[in-house]
Amino acid sequence: MTSTSKTSTYRSGFVPIAGRPNVGKSTLINAFLGQPVAAVSPRPQTTQRQQLAILTVPDAQIIFVDTPGLHTPRHRLGEQMNAAAQAAIEDGDLILVLFDLTVPPTDEDIQVRDALLELTSPPPMLMALTKLDLVPADRLADRCAVFQALLPEVDAVTVSAHQPETLTNLVDAIRQRLPEGPQYYPEDELTTTYARDIAAEFIRAACLRQLREEVPYCIAVRVDEYKEREKGAYIAATLFVERDSQKGIVIGSKASMLRSIGTMARKEIEAMLEQKVFLDLRVKVMKNWRNDPAALSRFGFSVADS
Ligand SMILES: Nc1nc2c(ncn2[C@@H]2O[C@H](COP(=O)(O)OP(=O)(O)OP(=O)(O)O)[C@@H](O)[C@H]2O)c(=O)[nH]1
Ligand SMILES: [Mg+2]
């Protein structure tokens, strides 16, 4: 993806993506980079932590910040996720506000809008209306209008993660709104997150796709071993669940569920690492970890008092 102007100054900056869960933040980031670095699933609350995704084009470096979707929390974990999103959003050079064109504004979209309006010194904003590929042409104008009405002062661009030309337009719109600045990261660096941590996120996303209802939300993934071997990467990870009954569900009859999760996650990790991966999963119980500050801290969630 390239930007065109010839006499251009180099621009750079941090661009947090704000939006409710499931709106398509992580998918958009992967589409910008052309490679999977962020975990995606059809279920809400897939992303649990901030993650940088670095897009370097000839005259700009855009450092996207993927954030957990802002939502009404039901656990300490949810509170940490919202706090991480809020902190990323406040610190941006430009906030990319994402709304999903396939449904009218939801209560959570309104919550996102309100959180943005409450910022004491808000950075500039740009609105992206996404999932354009799923909206019938005769619906589009009305849908855009209702989202525009949420933030009337903010320019809006329509986009689809599956339509590269829309991504080019969005990159140009972002670049124009960034300050002059240096190239912060080498151009081949796509993210600052360690591959082993991304692997953990991909395993969790596979759980979200394979398991129903609340069960996958009770899972935390810890990578125990990550080794480069001659034939590929060897990764051993533990899936922590909250109750004994969930352990049985995650393993499944004759370990069939754990195998399905493993196969799905392995393929995604292989696509990210561009090499063969051997994935070894086990399941353990850690009672009520989502409300346990010590456990949350062990899983890498910052536990600021809240
Ligand atoms: N057809 C289509 N589907 C999309 C598009 N963008 C996202 N999706 C789908 O929307 C779902 C949610 O995408 P995510 O990227 O995980 O959403 P998110 O905003 O990161 O969600 P959280 O991490 O839960 O906050 C997935 O099933 C994606 O495949 C798009 O442009 N077109
Ligand atoms: Mg996400």
mmCIF file of C-alpha atoms and ligand atoms in Angstrom, residues 19-28 30 39-48 66-70 81 98 100 102 130-134 159-163, ligand 1:
data_model
loop_
_atom_site.group_PDB
_atom_site.id
_atom_site.type_symbol
_atom_site.label_atom_id
_atom_site.label_comp_id
_atom_site.label_asym_id
_atom_site.label_seq_id
_atom_site.Cartn_x
_atom_site.Cartn_y
_atom_site.Cartn_z
ATOM 1 C CA GLY A 19 -14.510 0.750 18.995
ATOM 2 C CA ARG A 20 -16.875 -1.642 20.705
ATOM 3 C CA PRO A 21 -16.030 -5.364 20.819
ATOM 4 C CA ASN A 22 -16.408 -7.204 17.496
ATOM 5 C CA VAL A 23 -16.502 -4.063 15.386
ATOM 6 C CA GLY A 24 -13.470 -5.275 13.378
ATOM 7 C CA LYS A 25 -10.452 -3.482 14.903
ATOM 8 C CA SER A 26 -8.023 -6.397 14.821
ATOM 9 C CA THR A 27 -9.182 -7.555 11.384
ATOM 10 C CA LEU A 28 -8.496 -4.095 10.012
ATOM 11 C CA ASN A 30 -4.195 -7.470 9.910
ATOM 12 C CA ALA A 39 -6.079 -12.341 17.075
ATOM 13 C CA VAL A 40 -9.520 -12.244 15.462
ATOM 14 C CA SER A 41 -12.743 -14.143 16.129
ATOM 15 C CA PRO A 42 -16.457 -13.696 15.455
ATOM 16 C CA ARG A 43 -17.055 -13.349 19.214
ATOM 17 C CA PRO A 44 -16.731 -10.104 21.195
ATOM 18 C CA GLN A 45 -13.819 -9.431 23.572
ATOM 19 C CA THR A 46 -11.239 -11.260 21.521
ATOM 20 C CA THR A 47 -8.505 -8.680 22.092
ATOM 21 C CA GLN A 48 -7.530 -8.389 25.752
ATOM 22 C CA ASP A 66 -5.119 -2.378 18.735
ATOM 23 C CA THR A 67 -7.218 -2.104 21.863
ATOM 24 C CA PRO A 68 -9.746 -4.269 23.694
ATOM 25 C CA GLY A 69 -13.294 -3.247 22.724
ATOM 26 C CA LEU A 70 -14.860 -0.847 25.230
ATOM 27 C CA MET A 81 -9.325 -4.437 29.445
ATOM 28 C CA LEU A 98 -14.402 2.356 14.199
ATOM 29 C CA ASP A 100 -19.647 -1.443 12.028
ATOM 30 C CA THR A 102 -23.807 -3.847 9.183
ATOM 31 C CA THR A 130 -16.207 -0.744 8.327
ATOM 32 C CA LYS A 131 -17.536 -4.049 6.895
ATOM 33 C CA LEU A 132 -18.545 -2.121 3.765
ATOM 34 C CA ASP A 133 -18.533 -5.399 1.786
ATOM 35 C CA LEU A 134 -21.539 -6.611 3.813
ATOM 36 C CA VAL A 159 -13.761 0.725 4.505
ATOM 37 C CA SER A 160 -13.717 -3.047 4.225
ATOM 38 C CA ALA A 161 -10.946 -5.290 5.456
ATOM 39 C CA HIS A 162 -11.570 -7.341 2.304
ATOM 40 C CA GLN A 163 -11.313 -4.477 -0.207
HETATM 41 N N1 LIG B 1 -17.097 -9.281 6.005
HETATM 42 C C1 LIG B 1 -16.305 -8.606 6.847
HETATM 43 N N2 LIG B 1 -16.103 -9.091 8.086
HETATM 44 C C2 LIG B 1 -15.305 -8.387 8.919
HETATM 45 C C3 LIG B 1 -14.681 -7.166 8.533
HETATM 46 N N3 LIG B 1 -13.971 -6.709 9.571
HETATM 47 C C4 LIG B 1 -14.134 -7.607 10.570
HETATM 48 N N4 LIG B 1 -14.928 -8.619 10.193
HETATM 49 C C5 LIG B 1 -15.375 -9.771 11.033
HETATM 50 O O1 LIG B 1 -15.862 -9.256 12.267
HETATM 51 C C6 LIG B 1 -15.560 -10.149 13.351
HETATM 52 C C7 LIG B 1 -14.882 -9.420 14.491
HETATM 53 O O2 LIG B 1 -13.628 -8.981 14.081
HETATM 54 P P1 LIG B 1 -12.459 -8.575 15.102
HETATM 55 O O3 LIG B 1 -11.383 -7.967 14.268
HETATM 56 O O4 LIG B 1 -12.085 -9.710 15.994
HETATM 57 O O5 LIG B 1 -13.175 -7.440 15.963
HETATM 58 P P2 LIG B 1 -12.542 -6.554 17.144
HETATM 59 O O6 LIG B 1 -13.122 -5.175 17.021
HETATM 60 O O7 LIG B 1 -11.057 -6.632 17.127
HETATM 61 O O8 LIG B 1 -13.154 -7.248 18.415
HETATM 62 P P3 LIG B 1 -12.589 -7.298 19.960
HETATM 63 O O9 LIG B 1 -11.166 -7.731 19.915
HETATM 64 O O10 LIG B 1 -13.491 -8.288 20.577
HETATM 65 O O11 LIG B 1 -12.768 -5.913 20.525
HETATM 66 C C8 LIG B 1 -14.715 -11.275 12.745
HETATM 67 O O12 LIG B 1 -15.567 -12.360 12.482
HETATM 68 C C9 LIG B 1 -14.202 -10.665 11.446
HETATM 69 O O13 LIG B 1 -13.948 -11.636 10.422
HETATM 70 C C10 LIG B 1 -14.930 -6.676 7.187
HETATM 71 O O14 LIG B 1 -14.468 -5.625 6.759
HETATM 72 N N5 LIG B 1 -15.750 -7.443 6.405
#
